[in-house]
Structures are given as C-alpha cells and as structure tokens.
JSON list of C-alpha atoms in Angstrom, two decimals:
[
{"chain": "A", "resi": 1, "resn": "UNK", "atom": "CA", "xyz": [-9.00, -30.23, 37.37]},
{"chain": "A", "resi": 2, "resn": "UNK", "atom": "CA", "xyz": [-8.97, -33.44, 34.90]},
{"chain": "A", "resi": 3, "resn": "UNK", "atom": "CA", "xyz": [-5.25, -34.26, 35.38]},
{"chain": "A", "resi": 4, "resn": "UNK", "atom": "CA", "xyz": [-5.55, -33.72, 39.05]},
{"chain": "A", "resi": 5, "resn": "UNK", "atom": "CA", "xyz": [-9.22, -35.50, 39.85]},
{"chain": "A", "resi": 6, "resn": "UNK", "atom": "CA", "xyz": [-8.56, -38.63, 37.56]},
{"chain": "A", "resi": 7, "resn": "UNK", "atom": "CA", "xyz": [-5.37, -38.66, 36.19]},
{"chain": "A", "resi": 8, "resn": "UNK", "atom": "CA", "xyz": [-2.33, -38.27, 38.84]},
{"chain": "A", "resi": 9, "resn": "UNK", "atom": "CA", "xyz": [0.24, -41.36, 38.95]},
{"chain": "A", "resi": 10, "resn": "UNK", "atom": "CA", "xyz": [2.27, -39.95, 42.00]},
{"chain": "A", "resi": 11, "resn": "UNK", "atom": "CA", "xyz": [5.68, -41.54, 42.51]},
{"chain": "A", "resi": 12, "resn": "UNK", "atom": "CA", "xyz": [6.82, -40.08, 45.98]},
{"chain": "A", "resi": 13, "resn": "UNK", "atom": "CA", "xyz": [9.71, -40.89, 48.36]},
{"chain": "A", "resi": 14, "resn": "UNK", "atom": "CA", "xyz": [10.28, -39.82, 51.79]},
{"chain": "A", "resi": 15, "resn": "UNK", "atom": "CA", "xyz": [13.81, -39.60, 53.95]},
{"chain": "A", "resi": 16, "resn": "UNK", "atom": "CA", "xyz": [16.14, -39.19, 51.01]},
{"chain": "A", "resi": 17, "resn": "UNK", "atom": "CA", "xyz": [19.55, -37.14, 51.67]},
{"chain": "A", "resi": 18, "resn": "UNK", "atom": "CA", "xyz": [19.29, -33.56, 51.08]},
{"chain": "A", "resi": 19, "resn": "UNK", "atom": "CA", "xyz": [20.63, -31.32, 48.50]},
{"chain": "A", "resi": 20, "resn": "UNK", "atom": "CA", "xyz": [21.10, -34.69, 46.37]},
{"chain": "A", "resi": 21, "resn": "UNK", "atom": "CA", "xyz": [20.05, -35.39, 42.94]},
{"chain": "A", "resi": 22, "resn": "UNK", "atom": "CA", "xyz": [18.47, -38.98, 41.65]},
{"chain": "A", "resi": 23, "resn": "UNK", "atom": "CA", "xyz": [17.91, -39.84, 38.95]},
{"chain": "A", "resi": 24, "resn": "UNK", "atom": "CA", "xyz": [14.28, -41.95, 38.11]},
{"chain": "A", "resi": 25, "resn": "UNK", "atom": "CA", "xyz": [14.30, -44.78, 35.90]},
{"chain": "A", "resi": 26, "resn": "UNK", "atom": "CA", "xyz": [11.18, -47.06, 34.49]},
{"chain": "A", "resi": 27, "resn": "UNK", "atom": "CA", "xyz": [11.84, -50.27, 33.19]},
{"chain": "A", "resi": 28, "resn": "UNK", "atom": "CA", "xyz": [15.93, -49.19, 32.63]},
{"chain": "A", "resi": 29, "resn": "UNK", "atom": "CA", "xyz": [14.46, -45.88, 31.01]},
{"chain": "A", "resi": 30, "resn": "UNK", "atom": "CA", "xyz": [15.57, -43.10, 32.21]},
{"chain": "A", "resi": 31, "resn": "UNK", "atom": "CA", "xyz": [12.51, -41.09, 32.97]},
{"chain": "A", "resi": 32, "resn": "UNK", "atom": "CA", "xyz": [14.17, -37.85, 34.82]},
{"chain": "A", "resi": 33, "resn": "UNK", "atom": "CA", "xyz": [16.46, -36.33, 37.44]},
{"chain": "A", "resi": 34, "resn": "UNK", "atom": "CA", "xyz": [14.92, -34.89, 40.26]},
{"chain": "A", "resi": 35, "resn": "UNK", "atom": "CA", "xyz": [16.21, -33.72, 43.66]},
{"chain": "A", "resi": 36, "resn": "UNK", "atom": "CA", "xyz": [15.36, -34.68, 47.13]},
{"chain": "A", "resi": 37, "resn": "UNK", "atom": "CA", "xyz": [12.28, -31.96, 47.64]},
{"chain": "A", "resi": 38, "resn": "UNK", "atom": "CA", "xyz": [10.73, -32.34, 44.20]},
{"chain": "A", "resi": 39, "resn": "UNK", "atom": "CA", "xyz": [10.44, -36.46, 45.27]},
{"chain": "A", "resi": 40, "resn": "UNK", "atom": "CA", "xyz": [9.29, -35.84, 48.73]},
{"chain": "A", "resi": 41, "resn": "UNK", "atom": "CA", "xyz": [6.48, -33.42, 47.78]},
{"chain": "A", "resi": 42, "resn": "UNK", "atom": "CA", "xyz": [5.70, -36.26, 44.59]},
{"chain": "A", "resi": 43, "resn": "UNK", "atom": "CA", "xyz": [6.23, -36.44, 40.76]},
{"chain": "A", "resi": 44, "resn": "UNK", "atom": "CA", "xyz": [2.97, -36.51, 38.92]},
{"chain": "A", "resi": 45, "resn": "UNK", "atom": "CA", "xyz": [4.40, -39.24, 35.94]},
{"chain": "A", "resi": 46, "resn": "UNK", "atom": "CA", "xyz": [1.33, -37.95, 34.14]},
{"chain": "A", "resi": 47, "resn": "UNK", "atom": "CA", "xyz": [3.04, -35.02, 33.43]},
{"chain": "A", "resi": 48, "resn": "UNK", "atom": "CA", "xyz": [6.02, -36.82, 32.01]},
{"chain": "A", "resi": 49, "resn": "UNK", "atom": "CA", "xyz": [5.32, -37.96, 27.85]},
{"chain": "A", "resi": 50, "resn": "UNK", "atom": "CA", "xyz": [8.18, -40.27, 27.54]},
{"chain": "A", "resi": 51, "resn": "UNK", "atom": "CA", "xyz": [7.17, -42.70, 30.34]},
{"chain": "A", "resi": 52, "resn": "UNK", "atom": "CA", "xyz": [6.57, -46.48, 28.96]},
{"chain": "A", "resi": 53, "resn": "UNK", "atom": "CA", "xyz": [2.69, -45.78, 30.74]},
{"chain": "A", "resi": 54, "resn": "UNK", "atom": "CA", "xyz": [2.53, -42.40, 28.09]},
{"chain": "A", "resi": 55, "resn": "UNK", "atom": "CA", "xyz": [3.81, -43.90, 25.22]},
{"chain": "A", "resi": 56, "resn": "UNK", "atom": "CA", "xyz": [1.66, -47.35, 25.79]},
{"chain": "A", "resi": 57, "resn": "UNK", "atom": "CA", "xyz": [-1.40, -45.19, 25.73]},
{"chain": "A", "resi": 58, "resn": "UNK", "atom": "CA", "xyz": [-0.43, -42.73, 22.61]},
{"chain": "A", "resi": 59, "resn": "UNK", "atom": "CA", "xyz": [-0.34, -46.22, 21.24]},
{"chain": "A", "resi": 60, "resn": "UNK", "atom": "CA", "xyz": [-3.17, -47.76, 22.09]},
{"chain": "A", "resi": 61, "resn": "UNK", "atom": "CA", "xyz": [-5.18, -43.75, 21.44]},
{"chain": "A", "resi": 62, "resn": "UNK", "atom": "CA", "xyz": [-3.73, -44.40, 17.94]},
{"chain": "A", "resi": 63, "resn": "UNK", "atom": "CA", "xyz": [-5.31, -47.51, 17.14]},
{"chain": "A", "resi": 64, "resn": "UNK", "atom": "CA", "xyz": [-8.56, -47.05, 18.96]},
{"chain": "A", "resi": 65, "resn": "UNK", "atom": "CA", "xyz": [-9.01, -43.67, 16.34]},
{"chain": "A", "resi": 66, "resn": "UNK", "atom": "CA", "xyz": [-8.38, -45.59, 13.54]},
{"chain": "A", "resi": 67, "resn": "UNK", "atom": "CA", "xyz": [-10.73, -48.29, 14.95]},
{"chain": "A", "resi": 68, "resn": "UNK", "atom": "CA", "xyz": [-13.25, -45.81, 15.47]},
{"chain": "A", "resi": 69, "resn": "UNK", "atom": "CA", "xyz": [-12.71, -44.05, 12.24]},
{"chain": "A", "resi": 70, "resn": "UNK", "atom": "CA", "xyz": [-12.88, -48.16, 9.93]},
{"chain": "A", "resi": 71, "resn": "UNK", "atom": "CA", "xyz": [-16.16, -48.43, 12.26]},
{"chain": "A", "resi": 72, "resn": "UNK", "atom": "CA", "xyz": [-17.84, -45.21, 11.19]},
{"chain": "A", "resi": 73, "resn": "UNK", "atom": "CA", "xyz": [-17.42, -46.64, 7.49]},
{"chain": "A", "resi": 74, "resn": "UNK", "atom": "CA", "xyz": [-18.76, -50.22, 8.20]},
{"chain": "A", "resi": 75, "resn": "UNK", "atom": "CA", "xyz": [-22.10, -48.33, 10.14]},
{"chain": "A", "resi": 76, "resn": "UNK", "atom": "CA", "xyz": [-22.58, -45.92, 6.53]},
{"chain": "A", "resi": 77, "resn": "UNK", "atom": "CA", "xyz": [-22.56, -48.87, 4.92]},
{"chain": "A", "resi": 78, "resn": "UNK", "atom": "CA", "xyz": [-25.05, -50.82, 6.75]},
{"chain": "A", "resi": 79, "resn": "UNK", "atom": "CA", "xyz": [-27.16, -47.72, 7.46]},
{"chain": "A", "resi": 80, "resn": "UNK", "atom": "CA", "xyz": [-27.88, -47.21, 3.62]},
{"chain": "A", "resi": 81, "resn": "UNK", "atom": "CA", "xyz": [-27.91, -50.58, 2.93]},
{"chain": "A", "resi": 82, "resn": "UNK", "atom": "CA", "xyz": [-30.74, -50.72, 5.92]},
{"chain": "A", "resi": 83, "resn": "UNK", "atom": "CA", "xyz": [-32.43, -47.46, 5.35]},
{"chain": "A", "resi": 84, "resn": "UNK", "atom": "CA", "xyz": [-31.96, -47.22, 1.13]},
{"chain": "A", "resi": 85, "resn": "UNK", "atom": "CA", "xyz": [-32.12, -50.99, 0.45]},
{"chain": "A", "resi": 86, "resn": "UNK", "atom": "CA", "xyz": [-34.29, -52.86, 2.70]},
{"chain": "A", "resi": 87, "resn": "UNK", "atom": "CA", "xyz": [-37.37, -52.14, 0.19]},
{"chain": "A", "resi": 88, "resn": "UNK", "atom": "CA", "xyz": [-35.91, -53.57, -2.66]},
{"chain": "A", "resi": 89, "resn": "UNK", "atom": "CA", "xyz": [-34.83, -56.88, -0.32]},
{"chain": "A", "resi": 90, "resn": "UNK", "atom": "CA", "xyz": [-38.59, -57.33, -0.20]},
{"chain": "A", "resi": 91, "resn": "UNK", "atom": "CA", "xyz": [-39.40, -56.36, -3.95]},
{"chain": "A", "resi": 92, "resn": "UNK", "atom": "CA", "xyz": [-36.91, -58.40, -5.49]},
{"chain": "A", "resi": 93, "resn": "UNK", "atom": "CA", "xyz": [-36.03, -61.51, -2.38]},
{"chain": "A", "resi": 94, "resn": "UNK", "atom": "CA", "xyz": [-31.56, -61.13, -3.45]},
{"chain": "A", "resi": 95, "resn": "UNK", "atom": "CA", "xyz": [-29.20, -59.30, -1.79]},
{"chain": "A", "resi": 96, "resn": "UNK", "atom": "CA", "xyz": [-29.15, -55.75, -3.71]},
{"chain": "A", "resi": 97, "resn": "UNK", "atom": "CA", "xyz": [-26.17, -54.46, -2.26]},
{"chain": "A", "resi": 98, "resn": "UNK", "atom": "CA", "xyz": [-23.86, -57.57, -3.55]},
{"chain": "A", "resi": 99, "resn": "UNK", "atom": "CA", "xyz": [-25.71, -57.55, -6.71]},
{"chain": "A", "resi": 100, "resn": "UNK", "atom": "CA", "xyz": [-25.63, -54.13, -7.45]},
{"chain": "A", "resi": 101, "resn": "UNK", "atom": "CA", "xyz": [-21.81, -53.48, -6.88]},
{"chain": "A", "resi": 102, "resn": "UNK", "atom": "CA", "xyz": [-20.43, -55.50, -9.36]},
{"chain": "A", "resi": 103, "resn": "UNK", "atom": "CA", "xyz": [-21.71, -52.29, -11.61]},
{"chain": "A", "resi": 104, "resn": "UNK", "atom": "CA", "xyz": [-20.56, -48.99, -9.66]},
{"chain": "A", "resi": 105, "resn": "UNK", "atom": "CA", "xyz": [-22.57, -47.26, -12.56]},
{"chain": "A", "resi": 106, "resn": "UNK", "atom": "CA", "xyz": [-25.70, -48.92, -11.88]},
{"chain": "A", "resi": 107, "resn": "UNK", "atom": "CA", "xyz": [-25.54, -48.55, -8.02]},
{"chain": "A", "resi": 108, "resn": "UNK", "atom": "CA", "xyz": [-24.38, -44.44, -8.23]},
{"chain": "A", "resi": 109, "resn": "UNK", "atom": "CA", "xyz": [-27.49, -44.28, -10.48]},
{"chain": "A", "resi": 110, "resn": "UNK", "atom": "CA", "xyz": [-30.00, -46.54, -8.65]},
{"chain": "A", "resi": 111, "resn": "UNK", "atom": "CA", "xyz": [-28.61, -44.14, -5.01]},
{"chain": "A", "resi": 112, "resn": "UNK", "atom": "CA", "xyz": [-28.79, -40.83, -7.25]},
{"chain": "A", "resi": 113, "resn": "UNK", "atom": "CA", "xyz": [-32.49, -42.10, -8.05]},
{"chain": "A", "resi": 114, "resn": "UNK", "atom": "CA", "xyz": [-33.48, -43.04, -4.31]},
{"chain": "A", "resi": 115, "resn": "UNK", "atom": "CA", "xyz": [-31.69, -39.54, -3.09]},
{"chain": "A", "resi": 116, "resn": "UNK", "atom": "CA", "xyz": [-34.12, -38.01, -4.94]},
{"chain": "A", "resi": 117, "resn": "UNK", "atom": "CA", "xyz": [-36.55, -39.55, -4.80]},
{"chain": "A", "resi": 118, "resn": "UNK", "atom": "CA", "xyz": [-36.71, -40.16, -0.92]},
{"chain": "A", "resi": 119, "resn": "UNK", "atom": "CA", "xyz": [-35.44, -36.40, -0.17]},
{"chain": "A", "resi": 120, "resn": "UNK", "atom": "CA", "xyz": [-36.63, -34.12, -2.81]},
{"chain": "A", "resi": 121, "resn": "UNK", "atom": "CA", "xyz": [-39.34, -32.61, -0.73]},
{"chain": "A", "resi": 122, "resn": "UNK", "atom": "CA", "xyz": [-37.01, -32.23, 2.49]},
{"chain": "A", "resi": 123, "resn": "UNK", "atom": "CA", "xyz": [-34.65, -29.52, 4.37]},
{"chain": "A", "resi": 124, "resn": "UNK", "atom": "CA", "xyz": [-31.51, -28.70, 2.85]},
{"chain": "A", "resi": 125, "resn": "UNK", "atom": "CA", "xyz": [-29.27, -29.79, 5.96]},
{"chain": "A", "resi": 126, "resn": "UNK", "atom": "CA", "xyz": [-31.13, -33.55, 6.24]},
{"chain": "A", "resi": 127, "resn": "UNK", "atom": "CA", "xyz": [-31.25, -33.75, 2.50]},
{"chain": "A", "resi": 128, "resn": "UNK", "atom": "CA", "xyz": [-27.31, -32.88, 2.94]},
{"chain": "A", "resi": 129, "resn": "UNK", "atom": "CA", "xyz": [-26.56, -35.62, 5.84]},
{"chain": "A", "resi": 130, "resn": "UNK", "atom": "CA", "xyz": [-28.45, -38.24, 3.56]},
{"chain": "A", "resi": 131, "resn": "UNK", "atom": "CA", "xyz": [-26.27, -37.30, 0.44]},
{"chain": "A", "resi": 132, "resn": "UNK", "atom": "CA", "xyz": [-23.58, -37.46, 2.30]},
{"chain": "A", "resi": 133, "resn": "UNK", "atom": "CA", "xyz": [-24.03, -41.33, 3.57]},
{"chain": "A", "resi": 134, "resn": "UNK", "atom": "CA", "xyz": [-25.15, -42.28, 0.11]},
{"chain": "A", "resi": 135, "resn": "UNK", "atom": "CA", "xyz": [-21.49, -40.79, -1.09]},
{"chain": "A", "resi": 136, "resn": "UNK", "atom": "CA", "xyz": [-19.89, -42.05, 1.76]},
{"chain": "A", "resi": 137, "resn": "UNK", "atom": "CA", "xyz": [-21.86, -45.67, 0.91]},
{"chain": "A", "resi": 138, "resn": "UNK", "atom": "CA", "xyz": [-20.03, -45.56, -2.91]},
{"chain": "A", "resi": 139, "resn": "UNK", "atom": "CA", "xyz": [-16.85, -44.82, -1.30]},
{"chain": "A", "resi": 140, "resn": "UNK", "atom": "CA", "xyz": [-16.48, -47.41, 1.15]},
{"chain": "A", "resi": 141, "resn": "UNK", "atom": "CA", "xyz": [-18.37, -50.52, 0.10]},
{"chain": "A", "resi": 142, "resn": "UNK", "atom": "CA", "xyz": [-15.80, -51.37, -2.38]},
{"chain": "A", "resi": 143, "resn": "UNK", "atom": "CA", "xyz": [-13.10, -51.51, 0.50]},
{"chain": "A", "resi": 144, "resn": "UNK", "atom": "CA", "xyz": [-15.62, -53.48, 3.01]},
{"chain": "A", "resi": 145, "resn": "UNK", "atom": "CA", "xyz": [-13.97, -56.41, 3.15]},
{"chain": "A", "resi": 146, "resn": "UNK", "atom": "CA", "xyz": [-10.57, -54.78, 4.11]},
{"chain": "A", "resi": 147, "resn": "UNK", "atom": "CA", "xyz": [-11.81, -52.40, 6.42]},
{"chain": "A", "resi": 148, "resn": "UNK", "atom": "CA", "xyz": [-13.41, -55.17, 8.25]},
{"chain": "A", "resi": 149, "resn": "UNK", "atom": "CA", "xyz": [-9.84, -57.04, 7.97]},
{"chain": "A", "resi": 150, "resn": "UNK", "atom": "CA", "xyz": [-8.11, -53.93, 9.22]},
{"chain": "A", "resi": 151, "resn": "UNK", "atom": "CA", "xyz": [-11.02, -53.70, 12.51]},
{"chain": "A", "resi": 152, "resn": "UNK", "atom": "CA", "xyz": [-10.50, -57.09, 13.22]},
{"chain": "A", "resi": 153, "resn": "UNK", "atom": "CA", "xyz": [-6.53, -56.89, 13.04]},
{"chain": "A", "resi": 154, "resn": "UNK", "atom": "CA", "xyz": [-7.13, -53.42, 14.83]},
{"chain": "A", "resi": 155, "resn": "UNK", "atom": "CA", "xyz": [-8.98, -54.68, 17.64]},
{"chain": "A", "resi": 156, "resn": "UNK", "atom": "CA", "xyz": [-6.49, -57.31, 18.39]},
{"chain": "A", "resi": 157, "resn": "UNK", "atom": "CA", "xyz": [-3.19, -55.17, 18.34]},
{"chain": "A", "resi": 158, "resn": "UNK", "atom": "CA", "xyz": [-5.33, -52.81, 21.36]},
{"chain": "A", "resi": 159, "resn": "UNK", "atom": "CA", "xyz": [-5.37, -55.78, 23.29]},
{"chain": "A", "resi": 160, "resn": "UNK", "atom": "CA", "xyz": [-1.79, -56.41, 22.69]},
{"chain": "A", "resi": 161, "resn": "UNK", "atom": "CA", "xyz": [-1.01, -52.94, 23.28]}
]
C-alpha cells in the first residue's frame, strides 16, 4: 500500500500507435522499452532502480545513514560527558573531558570508577545500556573532531545531492 499511497511517479501517454514499441529515456538515459498499452495504462518509475530520481535518492539514503550513524557518536559523547561529568565541572571549575583525555588510562579508570559506582546497585539491562555509552564514550571521543568534520562535510554533500 506504501508504494501505491505515497510513492507512485506515473509517466503515462495516451493516443500512441498500436502494436508499437518506444523506448523511454530520462535525461539521454535510457530508462526502458515499453509498448503502446503498458504507457497508456502508466509506468510507475518507482518501480524502475536505474532512474536518475532512484539513484539520486540511494545517494542521498547513503549519506543521511552515515550522517545519522557520526550523530549517534557525537550524542554518546555529550550524554556521558553531561550525565558522568557534569559533577566534577562543579567540583573541580575545568573542563574534565579535555583534561582527562590526554591520558586514555586515567579516563577508562576514572569511567570504570563512576560505572560502578553510579550503577552497582541497579538492573542488569540499565547497568548494561550505561556500560555501553561509557565504552562507546572511550571509543569515539578520540575521533570527535573528525566525526564532526565528516557531519559537517556530510551534511553539505545531502544538499548537493
């Protein structure tokens, strides 16, 4: 029902000589042959994958999943660095998370430490979400930079796209 509600692209053409075959073309692509009836009744170019419409939108699908996927990272990041963090902001006044990453060692240890010590006493499966942002955290803050790069160079190729 999808394909037929919200996504039909009709091309359709009336009074053509019968028995005949034509051939369709999109921007000098050749998109098909079809015959008199098949263009009267209508071709859904939906249906068709190697139309320039198709192929423009695998694109741009392509780069908004890899958009989504860089933006997932950035939000672990700042969620830990909101929800783990933010105390020792108002202990200390510096910014921990620059601080702390110039020693991997020290930051694993100091995340081990708040894991614990913030989730000892809770279910597995939340204990298991928050262990696995604190790992994701360790993985992705050393690439920050570039993954904000690659979101920014990301977001401009979709509108190119």
């Amino acid at each position: 029902p999808f394909i037929k509600d919200f996504n039909t692209e009709v091309f359709q053409v009336h009074h053509l000589i019968s028995h005949t075959i034509y051939e369709l073309s999109i921007d000098n692509k050749p998109i098909g042959t079809f015959n008199n009836s098949a263009l009267a009744i209508g071709i859904n170019l939906t249906n068709l994958k190697h139309t320039p419409q198709h192929v423009q939108s695998t694109l741009v699908h392509s780069i908004l999943m890899k958009l989504w996927e860089l933006e997932g990272h950035i939000n672990t990041i700042k969620f830990v660095e909101h929800n783990f963090f933010r105390p020792f902001y108002r202990v200390h006044h510096l910014n921990l998370s620059v601080t702390v990453m110039k020693n991997e060692t020290e930051t694993e240890s100091l995340l081990h430490r708040i894991y614990l010590e913030r989730f000892a006493n809770e279910s597995v499966d939340r204990a298991e979400y928050f262990k696995g942002q604190l790992n994701g955290y360790l993985m992705y803050k050393k690439k920050e930079k570039e993954m904000i790069q690659q979101i920014e160079s990301l977001q401009y190729q979709s509108r190119l796209a």
